[in-house]
Each structure stands twice: as structure tokens, then as C-alpha cells.
């Protein structure tokens, strides 16, 4: 089938997708939130002298439009909101993104470059931003060729993190979903821990957690579940394998629920049988480091200073080199998103915490040949400080 079959589906409106009042209201509220996000992005376009912005990162597309299909792109201008997708998603796109003008490509494998180039030509755009971190070299050159074929000289301008920056602070709808995913994650952790046995393999334990996440209503795990036993727990991102959980050694369990696109993240370190004195000592240091970070986190603090709240304590206890990663990260439509609580070479360039951010606080100590301890909770930055959202016992 040729690209000539591409067609404009048009704006679908709200009424056709709703069949009762509460559904209508929910969609209306979500649409208003998305409209606010689009307006924030439009303000960024004006500031950067961009006529429009091409969005190709799936999480950003979902954030701005609500469209969750695997194939799509957005073109957003001052008065333009076009959603490009293919025929497989015709109904879904109309339902999930009713306010958007849909343009549909004929084949799932057919890139959107021709449709995007046509839209850029129709709108007489001179400067179009694109997401540099997401656009492949191949996609860029296809788009450039399609523009050239239409005699369009529009400049394609790389941008970095425009939508990601908006996503760092969560609105009420996002917070509600995150709280639901976090509560589900707490329940699963609390349910599974008493079921663990020394003879179970890491992989069996991870699978048990994954099944239980589904049992409690998650769409799936937020990321490949980490169960790391004994010396394996010294590797912060260990891949669960065939080693047994064993007795009297640390087991790091890092998991979370994915729910309607949003991610939870929780780590507990446990021991089956009796922990040794070293475990007690290291666990206490990590727990105190986390406590200090939770007490000290507040809007206006830089991410580097937030990291130091925990890191300084761990270093003072003699484990500075054993805390080998950043203190935490934002969560939302991605499991790792901004801001990142970490040290930076130039402290003045460290981002500042703001109310509405949902961030993990996850100090750890990792000792080769022995193992590791990590404790991770999610917190919400508030005007007054931070509220711990994770409730699984430590
Ligand atoms: Zn985690
Ligand atoms: Zn994390």
C-alpha cells in the first residue's frame, strides 16, 4: 500500500467517547490537565522562538495527549495539536486523545516523516523543535528528506528535556495514580516477604513478586525486579539469577508496580534467619542516612545538597566509598526521571527541589564479597518539606 492512502481523520470531539456522566467528568478533568501541560509547553516554544515542537518520546506523548499506543508522534504549535499514528490505533487514539487532530499513516511500519513534513509545510513553519535525545539519526534524515521533497526549508532545532522538565512536578491526577501504585507496591512487599525461603532462588523470588503485583492489580512490574542475595547484593543493579536466597545474609529486593503508565519504586533489605553484627551495623547506618535525608529534604534545597544529607553520614561512618550511586531520582511516567539527587562538579548547576516532585531516597552501602544494604522509599516534596509515601515496614 502506498503512502497515498494516508488520510486526515480529523478532530473527534469528546461526546462520542463518553457514555455516562462520571466518565465524561473524569475525561474532562484529565483533558483540562493535559491542556495546562500543552500551554506550559507552548510558553517554552515562544521563549525559544520555535513555531512548533515535534514530540516523539512515548512518555512525553502520553503526558501531553493521553494516547498510549506504541506508535505515534505529536506536533504542537501555538494553535496546533496534531497526533500522528497509524491505522491500528485509529479507535484508541480517538478515544484517548479526543481533542487532538488525528493524522493517520497507512502502514504501521511507515514512519511519520511524510505526514509531519506535510503538516510543517501547511503551517508554513520556519523553526521546528525536536527531542534530540529521542530522535534517531535515521528518523532525522528521513524527516529532512521529506521536507526537502516538499521544498520546505524549515530549520529542525534540537531541544533537550523540555517536556521532561514539566514532568518533574506532578499534578493532582498524577499524584493520585502514583499513590495508588505505591500503596500496591507496599502491599506486595509486605505480602511476599513472609513467603521467602532460604532454598528459593533469586529468580523464583522475583517471579513470586511479579505474580503478586499482577494479583493486586498492577499492569506489571515497573522494571525488572531485583532480588540480590549474599555477595550479589553488593551490586546495586544485580540481575536476579539462580543463586539461593540462603540464610543469615543480606537480600536486597528492589521492585515496584507499574500502573496506568506510572511507576513505583521500593527497596527493602532483609535477612532470613539471624543477621550478623555487621549487618546490624551497616543497616543502622543506611537507615540513619535515609532518615536524615527525609528530615532535611525541602523545596529550595539543591539536589546535590539533598544527596549530601545522606552521603555525609555514610562517609562519617567510614563507608563513603561504598555508597556508589546517587541518593535518588524522580519517578513518574519513567522509572528514572528528573530530578537526580547527586553530586555535581559545579554545585551552582545542581537543580533545586520543588513542591510536587516525587523522588526516591535510596542510600546504600555495598561491600564486595559480603553484600549490600539499600533502603528506598518514595517521598513527595511539599511546601513544608517532604512526606514519605512508601509505607512498607523497614
Ligand atoms: Zn528501586
Ligand atoms: Zn530507585
XYZ file of C-alpha atoms and ligand atoms in Angstrom, residues 223 226 236-237 253-256 264-267 329 335-336 360 362 374 376 378, ligand 1:
21
model
C 11.263 -2.508 35.941
C 15.939 -7.094 41.576
C 23.111 -2.275 43.088
C 21.565 -3.377 39.757
C 14.769 -6.590 46.989
C 14.047 -3.662 44.665
C 10.654 -3.664 42.973
C 7.625 -1.585 42.108
C 6.535 2.939 41.925
C 9.939 2.056 43.355
C 10.695 0.407 46.697
C 13.731 -1.365 48.145
C 15.699 10.061 41.338
C 11.103 4.809 36.450
C 14.145 7.081 36.387
C 13.184 8.161 45.707
C 17.682 5.252 48.457
C 19.806 -0.414 50.377
C 14.431 3.009 49.307
C 9.377 7.443 47.664
Zn 14.413 0.887 43.267
